[in-house]
JSON list of C-alpha atoms in Angstrom, two decimals:
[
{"chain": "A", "resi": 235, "resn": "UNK", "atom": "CA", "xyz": [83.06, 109.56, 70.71]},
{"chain": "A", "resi": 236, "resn": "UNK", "atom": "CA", "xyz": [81.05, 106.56, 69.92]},
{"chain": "A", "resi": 237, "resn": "UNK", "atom": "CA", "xyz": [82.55, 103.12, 69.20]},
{"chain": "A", "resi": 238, "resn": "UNK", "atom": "CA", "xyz": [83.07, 102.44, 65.62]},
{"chain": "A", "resi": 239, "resn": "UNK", "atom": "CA", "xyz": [79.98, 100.83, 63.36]},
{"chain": "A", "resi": 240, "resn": "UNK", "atom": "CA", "xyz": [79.73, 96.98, 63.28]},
{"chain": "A", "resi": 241, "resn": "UNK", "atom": "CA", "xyz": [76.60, 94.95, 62.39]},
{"chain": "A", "resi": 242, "resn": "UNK", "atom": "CA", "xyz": [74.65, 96.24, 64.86]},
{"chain": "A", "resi": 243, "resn": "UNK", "atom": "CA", "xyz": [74.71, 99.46, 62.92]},
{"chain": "A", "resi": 244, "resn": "UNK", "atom": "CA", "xyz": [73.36, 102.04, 66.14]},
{"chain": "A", "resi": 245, "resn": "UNK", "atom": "CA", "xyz": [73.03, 105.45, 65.13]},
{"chain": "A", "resi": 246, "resn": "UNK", "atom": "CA", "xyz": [75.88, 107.87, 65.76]},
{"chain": "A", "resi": 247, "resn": "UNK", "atom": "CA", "xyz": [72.72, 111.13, 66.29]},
{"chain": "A", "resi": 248, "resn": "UNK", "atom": "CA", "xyz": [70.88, 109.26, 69.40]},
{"chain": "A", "resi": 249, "resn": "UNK", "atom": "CA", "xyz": [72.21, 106.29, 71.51]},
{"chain": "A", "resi": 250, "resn": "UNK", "atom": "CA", "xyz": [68.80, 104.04, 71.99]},
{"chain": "A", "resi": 251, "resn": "UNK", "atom": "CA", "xyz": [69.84, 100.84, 73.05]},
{"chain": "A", "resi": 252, "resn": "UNK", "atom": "CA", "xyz": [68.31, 97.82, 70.75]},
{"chain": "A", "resi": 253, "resn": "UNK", "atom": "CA", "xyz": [66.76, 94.96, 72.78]},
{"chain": "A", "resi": 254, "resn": "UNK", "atom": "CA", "xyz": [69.72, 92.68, 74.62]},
{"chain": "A", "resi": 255, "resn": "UNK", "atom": "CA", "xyz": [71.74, 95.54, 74.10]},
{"chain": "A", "resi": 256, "resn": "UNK", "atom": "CA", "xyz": [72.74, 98.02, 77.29]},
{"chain": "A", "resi": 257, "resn": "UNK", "atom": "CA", "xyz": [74.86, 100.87, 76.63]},
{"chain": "A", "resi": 258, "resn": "UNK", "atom": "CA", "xyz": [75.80, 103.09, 80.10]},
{"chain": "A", "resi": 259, "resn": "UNK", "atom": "CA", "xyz": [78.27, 105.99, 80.37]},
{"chain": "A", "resi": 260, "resn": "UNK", "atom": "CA", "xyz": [79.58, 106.92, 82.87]},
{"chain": "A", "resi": 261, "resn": "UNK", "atom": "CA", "xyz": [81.57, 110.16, 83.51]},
{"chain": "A", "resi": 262, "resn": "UNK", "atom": "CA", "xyz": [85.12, 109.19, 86.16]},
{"chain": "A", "resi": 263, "resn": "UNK", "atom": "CA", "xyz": [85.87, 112.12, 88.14]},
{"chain": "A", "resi": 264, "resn": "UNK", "atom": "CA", "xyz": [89.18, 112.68, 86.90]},
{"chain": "A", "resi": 265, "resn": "UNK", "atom": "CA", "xyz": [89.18, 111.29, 83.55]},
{"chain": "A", "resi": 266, "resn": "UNK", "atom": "CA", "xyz": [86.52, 112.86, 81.25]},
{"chain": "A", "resi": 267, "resn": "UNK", "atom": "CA", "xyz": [86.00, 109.17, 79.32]},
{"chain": "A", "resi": 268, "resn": "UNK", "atom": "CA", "xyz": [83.07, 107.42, 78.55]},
{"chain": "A", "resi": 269, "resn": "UNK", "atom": "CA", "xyz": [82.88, 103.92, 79.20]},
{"chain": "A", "resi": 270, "resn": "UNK", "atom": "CA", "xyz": [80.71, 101.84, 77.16]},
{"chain": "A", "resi": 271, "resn": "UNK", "atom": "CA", "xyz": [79.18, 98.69, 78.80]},
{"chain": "A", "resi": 272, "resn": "UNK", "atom": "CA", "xyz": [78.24, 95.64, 76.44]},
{"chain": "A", "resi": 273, "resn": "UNK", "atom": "CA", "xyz": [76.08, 92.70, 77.72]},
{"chain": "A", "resi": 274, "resn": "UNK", "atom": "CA", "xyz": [77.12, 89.43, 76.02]},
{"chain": "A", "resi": 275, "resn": "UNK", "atom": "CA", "xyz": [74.20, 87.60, 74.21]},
{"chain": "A", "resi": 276, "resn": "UNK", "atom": "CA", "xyz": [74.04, 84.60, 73.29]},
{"chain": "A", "resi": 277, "resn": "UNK", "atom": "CA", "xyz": [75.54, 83.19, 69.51]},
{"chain": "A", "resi": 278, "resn": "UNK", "atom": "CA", "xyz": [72.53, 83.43, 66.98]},
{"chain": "A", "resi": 279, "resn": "UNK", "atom": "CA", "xyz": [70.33, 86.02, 69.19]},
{"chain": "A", "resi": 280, "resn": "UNK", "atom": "CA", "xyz": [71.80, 89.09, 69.25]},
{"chain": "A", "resi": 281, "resn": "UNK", "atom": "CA", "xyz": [73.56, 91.57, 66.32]},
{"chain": "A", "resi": 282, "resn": "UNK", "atom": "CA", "xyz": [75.39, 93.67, 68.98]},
{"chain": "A", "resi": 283, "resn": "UNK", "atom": "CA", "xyz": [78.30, 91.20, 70.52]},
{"chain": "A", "resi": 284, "resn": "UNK", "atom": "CA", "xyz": [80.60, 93.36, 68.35]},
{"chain": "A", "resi": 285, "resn": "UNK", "atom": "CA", "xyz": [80.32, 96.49, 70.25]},
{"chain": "A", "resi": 286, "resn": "UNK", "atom": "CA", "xyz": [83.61, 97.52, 71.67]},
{"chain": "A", "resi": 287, "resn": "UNK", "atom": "CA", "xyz": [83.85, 98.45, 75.25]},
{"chain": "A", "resi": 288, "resn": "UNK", "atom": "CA", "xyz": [86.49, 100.07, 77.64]},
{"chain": "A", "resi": 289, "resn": "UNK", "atom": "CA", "xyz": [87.18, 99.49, 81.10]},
{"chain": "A", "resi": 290, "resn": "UNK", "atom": "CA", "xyz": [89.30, 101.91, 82.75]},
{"chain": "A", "resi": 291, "resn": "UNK", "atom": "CA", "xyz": [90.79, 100.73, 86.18]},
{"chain": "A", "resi": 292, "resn": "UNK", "atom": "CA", "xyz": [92.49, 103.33, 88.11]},
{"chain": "A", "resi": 293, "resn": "UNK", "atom": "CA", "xyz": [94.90, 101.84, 91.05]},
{"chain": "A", "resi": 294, "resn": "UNK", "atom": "CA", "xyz": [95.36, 103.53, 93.83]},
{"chain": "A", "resi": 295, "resn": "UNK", "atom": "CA", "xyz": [98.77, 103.59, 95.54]},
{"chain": "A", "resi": 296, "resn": "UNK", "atom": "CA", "xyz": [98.96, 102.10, 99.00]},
{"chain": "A", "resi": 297, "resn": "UNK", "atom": "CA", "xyz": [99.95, 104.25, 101.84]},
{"chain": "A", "resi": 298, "resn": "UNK", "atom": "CA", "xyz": [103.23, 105.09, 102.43]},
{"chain": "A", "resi": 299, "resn": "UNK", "atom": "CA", "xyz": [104.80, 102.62, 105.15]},
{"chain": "A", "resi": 300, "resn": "UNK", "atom": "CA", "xyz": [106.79, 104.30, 108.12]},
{"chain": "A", "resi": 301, "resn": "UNK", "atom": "CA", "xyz": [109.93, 103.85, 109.16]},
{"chain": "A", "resi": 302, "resn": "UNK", "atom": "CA", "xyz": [110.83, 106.15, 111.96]},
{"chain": "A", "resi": 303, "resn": "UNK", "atom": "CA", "xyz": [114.20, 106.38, 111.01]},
{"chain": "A", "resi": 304, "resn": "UNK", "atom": "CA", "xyz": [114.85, 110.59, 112.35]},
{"chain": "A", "resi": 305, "resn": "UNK", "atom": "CA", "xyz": [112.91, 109.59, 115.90]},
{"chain": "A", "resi": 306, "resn": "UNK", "atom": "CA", "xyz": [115.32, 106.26, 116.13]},
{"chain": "A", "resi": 307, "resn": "UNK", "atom": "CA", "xyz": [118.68, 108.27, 115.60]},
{"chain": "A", "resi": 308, "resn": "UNK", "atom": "CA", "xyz": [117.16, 111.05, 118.11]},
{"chain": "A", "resi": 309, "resn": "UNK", "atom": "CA", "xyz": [116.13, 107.67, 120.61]},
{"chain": "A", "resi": 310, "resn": "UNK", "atom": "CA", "xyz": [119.59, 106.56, 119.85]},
{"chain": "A", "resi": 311, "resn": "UNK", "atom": "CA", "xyz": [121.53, 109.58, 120.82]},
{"chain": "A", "resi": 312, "resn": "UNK", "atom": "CA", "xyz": [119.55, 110.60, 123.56]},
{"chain": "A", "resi": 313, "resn": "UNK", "atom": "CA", "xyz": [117.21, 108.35, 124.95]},
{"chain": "A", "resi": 314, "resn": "UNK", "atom": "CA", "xyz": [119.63, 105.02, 125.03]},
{"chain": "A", "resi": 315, "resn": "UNK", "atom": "CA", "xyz": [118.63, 103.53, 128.13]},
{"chain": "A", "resi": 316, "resn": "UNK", "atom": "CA", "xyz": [118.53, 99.73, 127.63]},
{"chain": "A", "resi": 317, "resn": "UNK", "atom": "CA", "xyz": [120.08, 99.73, 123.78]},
{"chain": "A", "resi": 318, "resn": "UNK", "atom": "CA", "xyz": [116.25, 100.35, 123.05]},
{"chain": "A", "resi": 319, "resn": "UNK", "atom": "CA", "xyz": [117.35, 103.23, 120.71]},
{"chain": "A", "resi": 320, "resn": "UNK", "atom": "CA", "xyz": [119.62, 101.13, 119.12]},
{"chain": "A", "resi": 321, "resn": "UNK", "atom": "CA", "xyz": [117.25, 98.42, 118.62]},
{"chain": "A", "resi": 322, "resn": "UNK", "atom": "CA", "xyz": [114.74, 100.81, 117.42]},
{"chain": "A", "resi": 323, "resn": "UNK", "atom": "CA", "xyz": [117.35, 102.09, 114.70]},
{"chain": "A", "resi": 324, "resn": "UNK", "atom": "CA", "xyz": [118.13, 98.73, 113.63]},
{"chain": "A", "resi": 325, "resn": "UNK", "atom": "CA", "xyz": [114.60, 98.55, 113.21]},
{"chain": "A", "resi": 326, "resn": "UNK", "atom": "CA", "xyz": [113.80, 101.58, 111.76]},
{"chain": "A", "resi": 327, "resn": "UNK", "atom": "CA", "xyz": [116.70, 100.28, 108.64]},
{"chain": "A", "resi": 328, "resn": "UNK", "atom": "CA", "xyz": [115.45, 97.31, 108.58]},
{"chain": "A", "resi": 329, "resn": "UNK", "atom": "CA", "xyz": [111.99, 98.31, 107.69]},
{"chain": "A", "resi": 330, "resn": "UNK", "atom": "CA", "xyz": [113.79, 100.76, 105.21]},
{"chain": "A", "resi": 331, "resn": "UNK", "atom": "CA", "xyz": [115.43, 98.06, 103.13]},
{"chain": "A", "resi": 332, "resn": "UNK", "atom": "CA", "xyz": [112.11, 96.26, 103.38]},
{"chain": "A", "resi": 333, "resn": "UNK", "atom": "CA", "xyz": [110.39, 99.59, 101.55]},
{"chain": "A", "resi": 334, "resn": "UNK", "atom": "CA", "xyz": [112.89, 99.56, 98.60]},
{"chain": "A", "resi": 335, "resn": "UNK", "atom": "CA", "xyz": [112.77, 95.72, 97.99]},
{"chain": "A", "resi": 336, "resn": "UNK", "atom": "CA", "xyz": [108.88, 96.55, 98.01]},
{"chain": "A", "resi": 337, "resn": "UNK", "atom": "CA", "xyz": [108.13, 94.14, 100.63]},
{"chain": "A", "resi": 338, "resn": "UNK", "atom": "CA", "xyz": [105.39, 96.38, 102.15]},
{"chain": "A", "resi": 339, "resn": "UNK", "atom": "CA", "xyz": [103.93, 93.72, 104.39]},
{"chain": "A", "resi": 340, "resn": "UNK", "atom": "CA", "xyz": [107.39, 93.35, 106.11]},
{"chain": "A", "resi": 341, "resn": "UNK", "atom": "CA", "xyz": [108.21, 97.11, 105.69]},
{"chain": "A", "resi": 342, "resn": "UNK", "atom": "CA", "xyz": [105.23, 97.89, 107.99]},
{"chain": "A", "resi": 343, "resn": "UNK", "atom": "CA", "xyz": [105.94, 95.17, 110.71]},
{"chain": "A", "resi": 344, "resn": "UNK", "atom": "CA", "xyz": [109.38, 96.23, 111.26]},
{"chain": "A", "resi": 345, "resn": "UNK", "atom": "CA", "xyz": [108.19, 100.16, 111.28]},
{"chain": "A", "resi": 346, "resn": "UNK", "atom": "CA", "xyz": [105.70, 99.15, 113.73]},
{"chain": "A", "resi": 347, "resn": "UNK", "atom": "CA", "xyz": [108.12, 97.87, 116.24]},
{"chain": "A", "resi": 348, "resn": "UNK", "atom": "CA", "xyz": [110.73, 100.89, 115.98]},
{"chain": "A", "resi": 349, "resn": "UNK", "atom": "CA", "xyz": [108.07, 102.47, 116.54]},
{"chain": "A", "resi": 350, "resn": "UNK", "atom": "CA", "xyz": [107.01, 100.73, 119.80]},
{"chain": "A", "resi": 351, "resn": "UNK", "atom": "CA", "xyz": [110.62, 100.60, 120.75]},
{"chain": "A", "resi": 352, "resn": "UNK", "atom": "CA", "xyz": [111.01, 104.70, 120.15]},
{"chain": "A", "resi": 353, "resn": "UNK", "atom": "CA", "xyz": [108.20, 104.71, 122.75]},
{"chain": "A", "resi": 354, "resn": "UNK", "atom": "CA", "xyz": [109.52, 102.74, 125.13]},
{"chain": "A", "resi": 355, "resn": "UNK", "atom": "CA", "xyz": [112.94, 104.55, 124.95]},
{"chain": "A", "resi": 356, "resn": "UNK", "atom": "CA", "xyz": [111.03, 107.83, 125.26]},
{"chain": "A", "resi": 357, "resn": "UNK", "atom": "CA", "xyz": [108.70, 106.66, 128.21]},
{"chain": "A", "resi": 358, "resn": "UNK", "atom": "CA", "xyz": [111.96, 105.07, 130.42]},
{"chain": "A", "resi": 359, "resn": "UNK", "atom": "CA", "xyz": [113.77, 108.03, 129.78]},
{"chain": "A", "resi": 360, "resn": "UNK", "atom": "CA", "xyz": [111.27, 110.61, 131.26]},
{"chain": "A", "resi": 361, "resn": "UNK", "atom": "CA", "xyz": [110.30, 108.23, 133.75]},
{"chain": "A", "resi": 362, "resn": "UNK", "atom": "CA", "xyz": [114.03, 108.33, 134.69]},
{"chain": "A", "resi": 363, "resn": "UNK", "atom": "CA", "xyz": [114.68, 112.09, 134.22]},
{"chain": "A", "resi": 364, "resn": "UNK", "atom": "CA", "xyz": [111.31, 112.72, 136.74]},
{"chain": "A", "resi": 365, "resn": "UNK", "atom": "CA", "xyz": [112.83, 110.14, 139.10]},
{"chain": "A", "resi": 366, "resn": "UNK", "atom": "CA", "xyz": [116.13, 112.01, 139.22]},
{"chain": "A", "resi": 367, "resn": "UNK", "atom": "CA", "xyz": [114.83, 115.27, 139.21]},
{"chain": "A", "resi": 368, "resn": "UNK", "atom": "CA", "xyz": [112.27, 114.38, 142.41]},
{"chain": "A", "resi": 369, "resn": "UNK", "atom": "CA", "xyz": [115.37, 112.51, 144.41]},
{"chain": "A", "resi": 370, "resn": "UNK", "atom": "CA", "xyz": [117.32, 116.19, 143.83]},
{"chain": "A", "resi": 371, "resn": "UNK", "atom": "CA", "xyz": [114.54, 117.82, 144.83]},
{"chain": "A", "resi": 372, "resn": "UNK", "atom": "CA", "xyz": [113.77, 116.10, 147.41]},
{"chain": "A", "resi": 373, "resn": "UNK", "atom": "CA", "xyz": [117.29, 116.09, 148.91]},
{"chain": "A", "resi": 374, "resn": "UNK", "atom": "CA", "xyz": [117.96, 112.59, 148.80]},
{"chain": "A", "resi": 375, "resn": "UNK", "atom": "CA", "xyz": [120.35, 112.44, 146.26]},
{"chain": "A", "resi": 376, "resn": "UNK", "atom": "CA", "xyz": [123.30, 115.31, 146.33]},
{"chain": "A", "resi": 377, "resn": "UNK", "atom": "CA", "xyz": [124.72, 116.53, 143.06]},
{"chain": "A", "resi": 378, "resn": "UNK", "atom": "CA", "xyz": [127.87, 117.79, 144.75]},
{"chain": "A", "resi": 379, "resn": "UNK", "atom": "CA", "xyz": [129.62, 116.37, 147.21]},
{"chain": "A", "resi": 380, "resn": "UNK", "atom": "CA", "xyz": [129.51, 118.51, 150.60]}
]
């Protein structure tokens, strides 16, 4: 559909640009609209500053943030060694609330460091359950006493 007549008067059969005027369209991927492009000319030059134009701007959304919250109550049940499963749930709820005020920036700093505190809960706990599990192996520590 082609912008409605003004003193420029282009013909609706053929688009040919007039001189100082540039028409482009240009087909968007998903929406099927033509966008028509208008140079400005100068007052007293040119007949076509009355050409409509539209400018679609599609926003994209920004990536969801994180918040760990299922891996901090699983690091907070199980792997609790130095409150660092509690720390990473407080975390993990604190970036939460941060997601529904819409304070992304914040949001994704405080899922960042559950997230760095779920790995540190997760790394001293096998470290500890290897360490426990050599000593019994090894004999030096006794399950039952004898």
């Amino acid at each position: 559909m082609w912008p409605a007549q003004s003193s420029c008067s282009l013909p609706r059969h053929r688009p040919s640009p007039l001189p100082g005027c540039r028409l482009r369209a240009v087909m968007e991927s998903r929406m099927n609209q033509v966008l028509v492009e208008n140079d400005q000319l100068s007052p007293g030059k040119g007949r076509c500053s009355e050409i409509p134009f539209t400018m679609v701007n599609i926003a994209t959304d920004p990536p969801p943030v994180k918040d760990h919250f299922l891996w901090s109550m699983f690091s907070f049940v199980y792997c609790n060694f130095f409150c660092l499963g509690f720390l990473a749930l407080v975390f993990s709820i604190k970036a939460r609330d941060r997601k529904v005020l819409g304070d992304i920036y914040s949001a994704s700093h405080y899922g960042a460091t559950s997230k760095a505190l779920n790995l540190a809960a997760a790394l001293v706990t096998i470290v500890i359950v290897i360490t426990v599990f050599g000593l019994v192996v090894g004999g030096v520590l006794h399950l039952h006493p004898r």
